[in-house]
Tab-separated table of C-alpha atoms (C1' of nucleotides) in Angstrom:
chain	number	residue	atom	x	y	z
A	1	MET	CA	17.368	78.151	66.492
A	2	ALA	CA	14.222	78.108	64.412
A	3	GLY	CA	11.404	80.594	64.812
A	4	SER	CA	13.429	82.851	67.081
A	5	ILE	CA	12.202	85.777	65.032
A	6	ALA	CA	8.454	85.652	64.590
A	7	ALA	CA	7.289	85.474	60.987
A	8	GLU	CA	6.073	88.781	59.619
A	9	ARG	CA	2.371	89.036	58.964
A	10	PRO	CA	1.375	90.472	55.577
A	11	ARG	CA	-0.196	93.933	55.888
A	12	THR	CA	-1.633	94.364	52.418
A	13	ALA	CA	-3.842	92.326	50.120
A	14	ARG	CA	-0.914	91.767	47.784
A	15	GLY	CA	1.251	90.473	50.623
A	16	THR	CA	-1.478	88.143	51.808
A	17	ALA	CA	-1.827	86.689	48.324
A	18	THR	CA	1.931	86.178	48.009
A	19	LYS	CA	2.194	84.387	51.332
A	20	ALA	CA	-0.767	82.161	50.461
A	21	ARG	CA	0.746	81.321	47.079
A	22	ILE	CA	3.992	80.274	48.738
A	23	VAL	CA	2.309	78.076	51.340
A	24	GLU	CA	0.091	76.429	48.755
A	25	ALA	CA	3.007	75.589	46.478
A	26	ALA	CA	5.032	74.305	49.422
A	27	ALA	CA	2.139	72.138	50.612
A	28	ASP	CA	1.706	70.551	47.194
A	29	LEU	CA	5.400	69.865	46.733
A	30	MET	CA	5.935	68.543	50.235
A	31	ARG	CA	2.974	66.233	49.976
A	32	ALA	CA	4.233	64.871	46.676
A	33	HIS	CA	7.967	64.592	47.329
A	34	GLY	CA	8.352	64.860	51.082
A	35	VAL	CA	9.411	67.750	53.281
A	36	ALA	CA	13.176	67.287	53.199
A	37	SER	CA	13.394	66.821	49.468
A	38	THR	CA	11.353	69.928	48.746
A	39	SER	CA	13.851	72.760	48.389
A	40	VAL	CA	13.081	76.380	49.075
A	41	ASP	CA	14.106	77.155	45.509
A	42	ALA	CA	11.557	74.666	44.179
A	43	VAL	CA	8.823	76.300	46.243
A	44	LEU	CA	9.869	79.681	44.868
A	45	ALA	CA	9.752	78.452	41.292
A	46	ALA	CA	6.336	76.830	41.746
A	47	SER	CA	4.851	79.885	43.422
A	48	LYS	CA	6.580	82.392	41.158
A	49	ALA	CA	7.926	84.223	44.175
A	50	SER	CA	11.440	85.374	45.026
A	51	LYS	CA	13.651	84.471	47.933
A	52	SER	CA	13.204	87.775	49.689
A	53	GLN	CA	9.457	87.307	49.572
A	54	LEU	CA	9.628	83.925	51.267
A	55	TYR	CA	12.018	85.113	53.949
A	56	HIS	CA	9.909	88.203	54.452
A	57	TYR	CA	7.038	86.062	55.698
A	58	PHE	CA	8.825	83.059	57.183
A	59	ALA	CA	11.751	82.958	59.586
A	60	ASP	CA	13.222	79.864	57.929
A	61	LYS	CA	12.250	76.637	56.228
A	62	ASP	CA	11.059	75.120	59.505
A	63	ASP	CA	8.679	78.025	59.907
A	64	LEU	CA	7.343	77.384	56.404
A	65	VAL	CA	6.816	73.739	57.315
A	66	LEU	CA	4.700	74.768	60.285
A	67	ALA	CA	2.571	76.927	58.000
A	68	VAL	CA	2.159	73.985	55.642
A	69	ILE	CA	0.959	71.768	58.494
A	70	GLN	CA	-1.451	74.503	59.503
A	71	ARG	CA	-2.795	74.804	55.979
A	72	GLN	CA	-3.169	71.066	55.420
A	73	THR	CA	-4.945	70.809	58.759
A	74	GLU	CA	-7.503	73.431	57.787
A	75	CYS	CA	-8.023	71.811	54.390
A	76	VAL	CA	-8.492	68.314	55.763
A	77	LEU	CA	-10.704	69.416	58.637
A	78	ALA	CA	-12.861	71.550	56.353
A	79	ALA	CA	-13.398	68.602	54.038
A	80	GLN	CA	-14.051	66.249	56.953
A	81	GLU	CA	-16.414	68.680	58.636
A	82	SER	CA	-18.584	68.874	55.549
A	83	MET	CA	-18.519	65.092	55.168
A	84	LEU	CA	-19.250	64.400	58.833
A	85	ARG	CA	-21.757	67.180	59.464
A	86	GLY	CA	-25.149	65.784	60.294
A	87	LEU	CA	-23.735	62.305	60.776
A	88	THR	CA	-26.453	60.527	62.713
A	89	SER	CA	-26.543	56.958	61.471
A	90	LEU	CA	-24.461	54.051	60.240
A	91	ALA	CA	-25.713	54.791	56.747
A	92	GLY	CA	-24.219	58.250	57.068
A	93	LEU	CA	-20.929	56.733	58.193
A	94	ARG	CA	-20.939	54.508	55.146
A	95	ARG	CA	-21.454	57.553	52.918
A	96	TRP	CA	-18.441	59.129	54.638
A	97	ARG	CA	-16.446	55.979	53.893
A	98	ASP	CA	-17.430	56.112	50.227
A	99	ALA	CA	-16.499	59.785	49.986
A	100	VAL	CA	-13.086	59.180	51.537
A	101	VAL	CA	-12.411	56.262	49.207
A	102	GLU	CA	-13.494	58.324	46.219
A	103	LEU	CA	-11.123	61.121	47.226
A	104	SER	CA	-8.267	58.650	47.359
A	105	ARG	CA	-9.217	57.136	44.031
A	106	GLU	CA	-9.294	60.551	42.365
A	107	SER	CA	-5.630	61.066	43.191
A	108	GLN	CA	-4.676	57.524	42.112
A	109	CYS	CA	-3.928	56.846	45.789
A	110	ALA	CA	-0.880	59.103	45.536
A	111	GLY	CA	0.227	61.402	48.299
A	112	GLY	CA	-1.706	59.646	50.999
A	113	CYS	CA	-3.186	61.756	53.756
A	114	PRO	CA	-2.024	65.403	53.627
A	115	LEU	CA	-1.373	65.190	57.362
A	116	GLY	CA	-0.456	61.549	57.796
A	117	SER	CA	2.234	61.667	55.145
A	118	LEU	CA	4.056	64.367	57.118
A	119	VAL	CA	4.287	62.300	60.287
A	120	SER	CA	7.235	60.055	59.562
A	121	GLU	CA	9.465	62.936	58.506
A	122	LEU	CA	8.478	65.333	61.272
A	123	ALA	CA	7.741	63.134	64.271
A	124	GLU	CA	11.193	63.678	65.770
A	125	SER	CA	10.942	67.477	65.699
A	126	PRO	CA	9.058	68.736	68.752
A	127	LYS	CA	7.078	71.621	67.294
A	128	PRO	CA	5.820	69.989	64.105
A	129	ARG	CA	5.047	66.807	66.023
A	130	ALA	CA	2.962	68.729	68.561
A	131	GLN	CA	1.113	70.510	65.759
A	132	LEU	CA	0.316	67.241	64.029
A	133	ALA	CA	-0.868	65.709	67.291
A	134	GLU	CA	-3.220	68.636	67.810
A	135	SER	CA	-4.491	68.341	64.238
A	136	PHE	CA	-5.322	64.680	64.745
A	137	ALA	CA	-7.043	65.534	68.032
A	138	ARG	CA	-9.239	68.064	66.239
A	139	TRP	CA	-10.008	65.486	63.576
A	140	GLU	CA	-11.002	62.989	66.253
A	141	ALA	CA	-13.255	65.603	67.808
A	142	TYR	CA	-15.312	65.682	64.601
A	143	LEU	CA	-15.614	61.904	64.688
A	144	ILE	CA	-16.567	61.954	68.352
A	145	ALA	CA	-19.299	64.503	67.684
A	146	GLY	CA	-20.651	62.324	64.898
A	147	PHE	CA	-20.612	59.186	67.042
A	148	LYS	CA	-22.333	61.070	69.844
A	149	ALA	CA	-25.085	62.161	67.483
A	150	MET	CA	-25.415	58.582	66.280
A	151	ARG	CA	-25.706	57.256	69.810
A	152	ASP	CA	-28.180	59.908	70.893
A	153	ARG	CA	-30.325	59.379	67.805
A	154	SER	CA	-30.423	55.619	68.162
A	155	GLY	CA	-31.309	55.759	71.838
A	156	SER	CA	-28.424	53.373	72.511
A	157	LYS	CA	-27.253	53.183	76.092
A	158	SER	CA	-23.772	51.965	75.157
A	159	SER	CA	-21.196	53.283	77.563
A	160	VAL	CA	-18.281	52.873	75.172
A	161	ASP	CA	-15.640	55.615	75.211
A	162	LEU	CA	-16.336	57.582	72.041
A	163	ALA	CA	-12.839	59.082	72.041
A	164	ASP	CA	-11.291	55.619	71.932
A	165	LEU	CA	-13.628	54.680	69.128
A	166	ALA	CA	-12.611	57.783	67.169
A	167	THR	CA	-8.918	57.009	67.655
A	168	ALA	CA	-9.391	53.488	66.310
A	169	VAL	CA	-11.334	54.746	63.289
A	170	LEU	CA	-8.692	57.382	62.528
A	171	ALA	CA	-5.968	54.751	62.825
A	172	ALA	CA	-7.814	52.529	60.353
A	173	LEU	CA	-8.107	55.465	57.971
A	174	GLN	CA	-4.436	56.364	58.221
A	175	GLY	CA	-3.260	52.779	57.886
A	176	GLY	CA	-5.635	52.203	54.992
A	177	LEU	CA	-4.308	55.276	53.189
A	178	LEU	CA	-0.713	54.213	53.802
A	179	LEU	CA	-1.280	50.769	52.294
A	180	ALA	CA	-3.357	52.267	49.487
A	181	GLN	CA	-0.485	54.597	48.647
A	182	THR	CA	1.941	51.685	48.613
A	183	THR	CA	-0.180	49.315	46.551
A	184	ARG	CA	-1.739	52.020	44.385
A	185	SER	CA	-5.144	50.497	45.100
A	186	THR	CA	-8.048	51.758	47.162
A	187	ARG	CA	-8.732	48.221	48.353
A	188	PRO	CA	-6.764	48.379	51.637
A	189	LEU	CA	-8.484	51.651	52.462
A	190	GLU	CA	-11.901	50.132	51.800
A	191	LEU	CA	-11.150	47.092	53.947
A	192	ALA	CA	-9.770	49.163	56.800
A	193	LEU	CA	-12.737	51.523	56.813
A	194	ASP	CA	-15.207	48.656	56.626
A	195	MET	CA	-13.543	47.137	59.656
A	196	ALA	CA	-13.788	50.481	61.432
A	197	ILE	CA	-17.479	50.782	60.602
A	198	ASP	CA	-18.099	47.274	61.921
A	199	GLN	CA	-16.395	48.334	65.128
A	200	VAL	CA	-18.556	51.452	65.438
A	201	ALA	CA	-21.678	49.430	64.762
A	202	SER	CA	-20.886	46.819	67.381
A	203	ARG	CA	-19.655	49.251	70.020
A	204	LEU	CA	-22.493	51.696	69.609
A	205	LYS	CA	-25.154	49.001	69.686
B	1	MET	CA	19.331	56.967	35.974
B	2	ALA	CA	19.622	54.954	39.168
B	3	GLY	CA	20.911	51.435	39.288
B	4	SER	CA	22.078	51.480	35.691
B	5	ILE	CA	25.273	49.831	36.900
B	6	ALA	CA	24.492	46.876	39.099
B	7	ALA	CA	25.851	47.134	42.619
B	8	GLU	CA	28.995	45.130	43.142
B	9	ARG	CA	28.666	42.095	45.344
B	10	PRO	CA	31.319	41.728	48.042
B	11	ARG	CA	33.667	38.829	47.355
B	12	THR	CA	35.451	38.553	50.668
B	13	ALA	CA	34.400	38.308	54.305
B	14	ARG	CA	35.788	41.766	54.945
B	15	GLY	CA	33.782	43.243	52.082
B	16	THR	CA	30.617	41.544	53.277
B	17	ALA	CA	31.094	43.009	56.742
B	18	THR	CA	31.699	46.495	55.355
B	19	LYS	CA	28.596	46.414	53.186
B	20	ALA	CA	26.498	45.168	56.097
B	21	ARG	CA	27.860	47.907	58.380
B	22	ILE	CA	26.922	50.557	55.831
B	23	VAL	CA	23.397	49.260	55.318
B	24	GLU	CA	22.806	48.925	59.038
B	25	ALA	CA	23.931	52.489	59.742
B	26	ALA	CA	21.856	53.808	56.838
B	27	ALA	CA	18.777	51.924	58.042
B	28	ASP	CA	19.069	53.354	61.546
B	29	LEU	CA	19.611	56.915	60.354
B	30	MET	CA	16.866	56.795	57.739
B	31	ARG	CA	14.385	55.387	60.189
B	32	ALA	CA	15.200	58.133	62.695
B	33	HIS	CA	15.531	61.163	60.428
B	34	GLY	CA	13.955	60.149	57.145
B	35	VAL	CA	15.511	59.064	53.874
B	36	ALA	CA	16.076	62.455	52.251
B	37	SER	CA	17.604	64.060	55.302
B	38	THR	CA	20.060	61.247	55.816
B	39	SER	CA	23.198	62.222	53.905
B	40	VAL	CA	25.673	59.779	52.505
B	41	ASP	CA	28.340	61.457	54.612
B	42	ALA	CA	26.321	60.820	57.765
B	43	VAL	CA	26.018	57.146	56.873
B	44	LEU	CA	29.775	56.998	56.297
B	45	ALA	CA	30.501	58.592	59.655
B	46	ALA	CA	28.111	56.265	61.488
B	47	SER	CA	29.463	53.156	59.810
B	48	LYS	CA	33.117	54.259	59.913
B	49	ALA	CA	33.419	53.629	56.216
B	50	SER	CA	34.776	55.808	53.434
B	51	LYS	CA	33.117	57.123	50.334
B	52	SER	CA	34.877	54.769	47.988
B	53	GLN	CA	33.643	51.841	50.051
B	54	LEU	CA	30.038	52.905	49.783
B	55	TYR	CA	30.236	53.558	46.055
B	56	HIS	CA	32.059	50.276	45.600
B	57	TYR	CA	28.973	48.373	46.746
B	58	PHE	CA	26.160	50.713	45.721
B	59	ALA	CA	25.567	52.443	42.406
B	60	ASP	CA	24.172	55.557	44.090
B	61	LYS	CA	22.107	56.655	47.054
B	62	ASP	CA	18.911	55.246	45.524
B	63	ASP	CA	20.573	51.871	45.361
B	64	LEU	CA	21.481	52.145	49.033
B	65	VAL	CA	17.863	52.977	49.824
B	66	LEU	CA	16.746	49.778	48.111
B	67	ALA	CA	19.181	47.809	50.263
B	68	VAL	CA	17.802	49.517	53.358
B	69	ILE	CA	14.248	48.534	52.418
B	70	GLN	CA	15.451	44.982	51.867
B	71	ARG	CA	17.143	44.891	55.247
B	72	GLN	CA	14.234	46.371	57.154
B	73	THR	CA	11.930	43.911	55.442
B	74	GLU	CA	13.990	40.952	56.595
B	75	CYS	CA	14.214	42.341	60.139
B	76	VAL	CA	10.487	43.008	60.443
B	77	LEU	CA	9.477	39.719	58.861
B	78	ALA	CA	11.882	37.749	61.037
B	79	ALA	CA	10.429	39.360	64.157
B	80	GLN	CA	6.872	38.858	62.930
B	81	GLU	CA	7.519	35.282	61.935
B	82	SER	CA	8.683	34.402	65.421
B	83	MET	CA	5.724	36.215	66.970
B	84	LEU	CA	3.174	34.691	64.603
B	85	ARG	CA	4.572	31.174	64.420
B	86	GLY	CA	2.207	28.673	65.890
B	87	LEU	CA	-0.623	31.196	65.966
B	88	THR	CA	-3.689	29.041	66.357
B	89	SER	CA	-6.093	30.932	68.600
B	90	LEU	CA	-7.432	34.341	69.535
B	91	ALA	CA	-5.371	34.131	72.707
B	92	GLY	CA	-2.291	33.790	70.552
B	93	LEU	CA	-3.341	36.818	68.521
B	94	ARG	CA	-3.669	38.795	71.740
B	95	ARG	CA	-0.166	37.788	72.742
B	96	TRP	CA	1.010	39.057	69.351
B	97	ARG	CA	-0.783	42.337	70.030
B	98	ASP	CA	0.907	42.688	73.412
B	99	ALA	CA	4.321	41.948	71.924
B	100	VAL	CA	3.855	44.563	69.185
B	101	VAL	CA	2.725	47.174	71.706
B	102	GLU	CA	5.671	46.363	73.946
B	103	LEU	CA	8.065	46.791	71.029
B	104	SER	CA	6.621	50.222	70.340
B	105	ARG	CA	6.762	51.185	73.994
B	106	GLU	CA	10.420	50.202	74.229
B	107	SER	CA	11.315	52.772	71.589
B	108	GLN	CA	9.123	55.463	73.161
B	109	CYS	CA	6.915	55.167	70.085
B	110	ALA	CA	9.640	56.828	68.027
B	111	GLY	CA	10.467	55.814	64.506
B	112	GLY	CA	7.192	54.054	63.841
B	113	CYS	CA	7.261	50.980	61.654
B	114	PRO	CA	10.653	50.390	59.961
B	115	LEU	CA	8.776	49.809	56.723
B	116	GLY	CA	5.731	52.025	57.143
B	117	SER	CA	7.788	55.092	57.902
B	118	LEU	CA	9.491	54.795	54.527
B	119	VAL	CA	6.256	54.842	52.554
B	120	SER	CA	5.444	58.521	52.458
B	121	GLU	CA	8.908	59.489	51.239
B	122	LEU	CA	9.298	56.708	48.691
B	123	ALA	CA	5.803	56.047	47.381
B	124	GLU	CA	6.331	58.215	44.297
B	125	SER	CA	9.466	56.380	43.196
B	126	PRO	CA	8.558	53.243	41.242
B	127	LYS	CA	11.222	50.820	42.405
B	128	PRO	CA	11.153	51.521	46.143
B	129	ARG	CA	7.348	51.594	46.063
B	130	ALA	CA	7.204	48.193	44.392
B	131	GLN	CA	9.649	46.800	46.963
B	132	LEU	CA	7.577	48.108	49.839
B	133	ALA	CA	4.403	46.709	48.322
B	134	GLU	CA	6.040	43.298	48.078
B	135	SER	CA	7.257	43.540	51.664
B	136	PHE	CA	3.749	44.251	52.906
B	137	ALA	CA	2.437	41.365	50.836
B	138	ARG	CA	4.915	39.025	52.494
B	139	TRP	CA	3.886	40.381	55.891
B	140	GLU	CA	0.243	39.737	55.061
B	141	ALA	CA	1.143	36.194	54.055
B	142	TYR	CA	2.303	35.505	57.609
B	143	LEU	CA	-0.962	36.853	58.962
B	144	ILE	CA	-2.955	34.819	56.470
B	145	ALA	CA	-1.116	31.657	57.505
B	146	GLY	CA	-1.907	32.411	61.139
B	147	PHE	CA	-5.587	33.066	60.447
B	148	LYS	CA	-5.801	29.874	58.424
B	149	ALA	CA	-4.370	27.899	61.316
B	150	MET	CA	-6.843	29.553	63.653
B	151	ARG	CA	-9.769	28.720	61.414
B	152	ASP	CA	-8.659	25.130	60.878
B	153	ARG	CA	-8.093	24.623	64.579
B	154	SER	CA	-11.425	26.059	65.617
B	155	GLY	CA	-13.321	24.022	63.055
B	156	SER	CA	-14.971	27.236	61.895
B	157	LYS	CA	-16.635	27.105	58.503
B	158	SER	CA	-16.402	30.840	57.952
B	159	SER	CA	-15.844	31.631	54.287
B	160	VAL	CA	-14.330	35.046	54.893
B	161	ASP	CA	-11.434	36.052	52.642
B	162	LEU	CA	-8.385	35.670	54.877
B	163	ALA	CA	-6.306	37.951	52.647
B	164	ASP	CA	-8.783	40.794	53.121
B	165	LEU	CA	-8.726	40.176	56.837
B	166	ALA	CA	-4.936	40.335	56.880
B	167	THR	CA	-4.944	43.605	54.928
B	168	ALA	CA	-7.328	45.186	57.410
B	169	VAL	CA	-5.248	44.018	60.376
B	170	LEU	CA	-2.044	45.327	58.799
B	171	ALA	CA	-3.742	48.667	58.097
B	172	ALA	CA	-4.812	48.904	61.740
B	173	LEU	CA	-1.259	48.181	62.819
B	174	GLN	CA	0.241	50.792	60.487
B	175	GLY	CA	-2.306	53.438	61.379
B	176	GLY	CA	-1.933	52.677	65.067
B	177	LEU	CA	1.838	53.052	64.831
B	178	LEU	CA	1.505	56.314	62.922
B	179	LEU	CA	-0.762	57.839	65.560
B	180	ALA	CA	1.382	56.398	68.344
B	181	GLN	CA	4.416	58.065	66.811
B	182	THR	CA	2.574	61.369	66.623
B	183	THR	CA	1.108	61.315	70.123
B	184	ARG	CA	4.079	59.551	71.729
B	185	SER	CA	1.651	57.134	73.339
B	186	THR	CA	1.004	53.472	72.696
B	187	ARG	CA	-2.719	54.024	73.267
B	188	PRO	CA	-3.733	54.510	69.600
B	189	LEU	CA	-1.822	51.364	68.695
B	190	GLU	CA	-3.569	49.389	71.423
B	191	LEU	CA	-6.996	50.622	70.349
B	192	ALA	CA	-6.344	49.924	66.670
B	193	LEU	CA	-5.080	46.417	67.333
B	194	ASP	CA	-7.974	45.638	69.683
B	195	MET	CA	-10.336	46.703	66.925
B	196	ALA	CA	-8.479	44.447	64.503
B	197	ILE	CA	-8.688	41.502	66.892
B	198	ASP	CA	-12.430	42.065	67.311
B	199	GLN	CA	-12.713	41.956	63.546
B	200	VAL	CA	-10.773	38.700	63.311
B	201	ALA	CA	-12.874	37.188	66.088
B	202	SER	CA	-16.159	38.101	64.469
B	203	ARG	CA	-15.133	37.193	60.905
B	204	LEU	CA	-13.560	33.887	61.844
B	205	LYS	CA	-16.457	32.791	64.004
C	1	DA	C1'	56.612	34.164	47.797
C	2	DG	C1'	54.203	36.642	44.477
C	3	DC	C1'	50.479	38.021	41.689
C	4	DA	C1'	45.705	39.705	40.581
C	5	DG	C1'	42.098	41.766	41.950
C	6	DA	C1'	39.103	43.050	45.812
C	7	DC	C1'	39.094	46.561	48.945
C	8	DT	C1'	40.137	51.106	51.190
C	9	DG	C1'	41.293	56.243	52.296
C	10	DG	C1'	40.449	60.615	51.303
C	11	DA	C1'	41.140	64.645	48.269
C	12	DC	C1'	38.450	66.692	44.881
C	13	DT	C1'	34.433	68.692	42.065
C	14	DA	C1'	30.226	70.687	40.411
C	15	DA	C1'	25.752	71.429	41.808
C	16	DT	C1'	22.548	72.619	45.113
C	17	DC	C1'	21.264	73.807	49.654
C	18	DG	C1'	19.281	77.340	53.156
C	19	DG	C1'	19.829	81.926	54.160
C	20	DT	C1'	21.474	87.159	53.800
C	21	DC	C1'	21.510	91.605	51.826
C	22	DC	C1'	20.433	95.664	49.497
C	23	DA	C1'	18.690	98.460	45.987
C	24	DG	C1'	14.478	99.369	43.952
C	25	DT	C1'	9.156	99.386	43.249
C	26	DA	C1'	4.402	99.858	44.585
C	27	DG	C1'	0.487	101.494	47.107
C	28	DG	C1'	-2.183	103.413	50.864
C	29	DA	C1'	-2.552	107.649	54.140
C	30	DG	C1'	-2.195	112.467	54.690
D	1	DC	C1'	1.618	115.171	45.337
D	2	DT	C1'	4.509	113.176	48.964
D	3	DC	C1'	6.168	110.320	52.083
D	4	DC	C1'	6.487	106.049	54.627
D	5	DT	C1'	6.733	101.446	54.592
D	6	DA	C1'	5.305	97.078	52.887
D	7	DC	C1'	6.844	94.547	49.400
D	8	DT	C1'	9.804	92.675	45.599
D	9	DG	C1'	13.886	90.968	42.545
D	10	DG	C1'	17.857	88.738	42.405
D	11	DA	C1'	22.897	88.741	43.226
D	12	DC	C1'	25.551	86.679	46.500
D	13	DC	C1'	27.537	83.612	50.379
D	14	DG	C1'	29.344	79.686	52.972
D	15	DA	C1'	28.017	75.065	53.917
D	16	DT	C1'	26.661	70.779	52.407
D	17	DT	C1'	25.298	67.635	48.889
D	18	DA	C1'	25.954	63.351	45.859
D	19	DG	C1'	29.262	61.465	43.273
D	20	DT	C1'	34.346	60.767	40.990
D	21	DC	C1'	38.992	59.388	40.973
D	22	DC	C1'	43.318	57.454	41.952
D	23	DA	C1'	46.939	55.818	44.612
D	24	DG	C1'	47.757	52.582	48.059
D	25	DT	C1'	46.673	48.302	51.080
D	26	DC	C1'	44.911	43.879	52.051
D	27	DT	C1'	43.573	38.936	50.822
D	28	DG	C1'	42.911	34.680	48.740
D	29	DC	C1'	45.036	31.592	45.335
D	30	DT	C1'	48.715	29.189	43.223
DNA sequence: AGCAGACTGGACTAATCGGTCCAGTAGGAG
DNA sequence: CTCCTACTGGACCGATTAGTCCAGTCTGCT
């Protein structure tokens, strides 16, 4: 039913800007209020676009949701990449922790993770769920690369599975953000990430 | 706006049964499809009740949502209480881990945590958010009690803050469930909980 | 039995939803 | 300048939404 007609790609600079404006507004609204309770009309109002513009670039609302996932993925991964680049020591991992906590604090712990907060609403729909799974896999890949650099640098001969380690760290981050969002405090996030760092330290020793 | 008129309490056995049927159906639907995309009509159809019945017991949909949170809280805490009762050793904690993983496996990792999956949609609404925060606090209390029993039993003189430990463990559980729901595999949950158990073991030593 | 009030069924409404359609504008290529 | 087409504005549609209302039925109490 959804996506049967491929979304039109913009062919001019103006069209590209319009499409981007729509996706950005949709991403903000959906992160704040959830996917289902973000109406197409609200997205239009926030992006100052008209209905025909939205349906010119997206087959339907589901198609827009996929674009939002895509956009949030690129945003999160870009931020993570810059925070994890050159990660070669536990001290670096602790700086990453502090940066993540600071990011959460800046938004008063609202919204949670731009990707994680989409999961519960979209996990029963095959396409969005697959997209989110791939996004998390890419995120883990960054962590794995960092852990590998840490292990190489330290000359450790630990044979721990770095992918498993990355999954556990990502889970701690997501759970920490979820509890932080609920309690409106960065404390659960800090505790979860500290636990994750302890785990990395002991497993990479 | 919401809850200005207190929800009527049922005064007969029949009324009590009707209200319970409505809440149960709403809880199931909201867990599966999300809060916003569960319509009142769908709840009515699933519970074989009529509109006047629902609005006899609930002021509005928001009020019904609060009742759903309440119900899910009692369900989760009852299950956790029975799994955590008599927790006095690491071996017992591992049995708890296995039971939680098994529960997730039984549902094909769908739905996630009955409480956690509500967070992202409700965290911006004051009353539901406060309810969820209290529910998590009660959950942590069970964990704290278990950790205390473990520490007393083992004669450990660790001075670690048991509340912080419980928060970290709960975060691992929530994050593990979120990733499990996304990847449709219990593996992230297992890894997150193993990490949490390692943390308990090392902090309680 | 009979009464009061709790409970129920479902028609109804106004607003909002996602989505369609078409007439009109703008902007790059020749 | 001219034409083609990408792009835009917004009226419009049927379906669905949360919520109201009232007439009728059941139930516990005396």
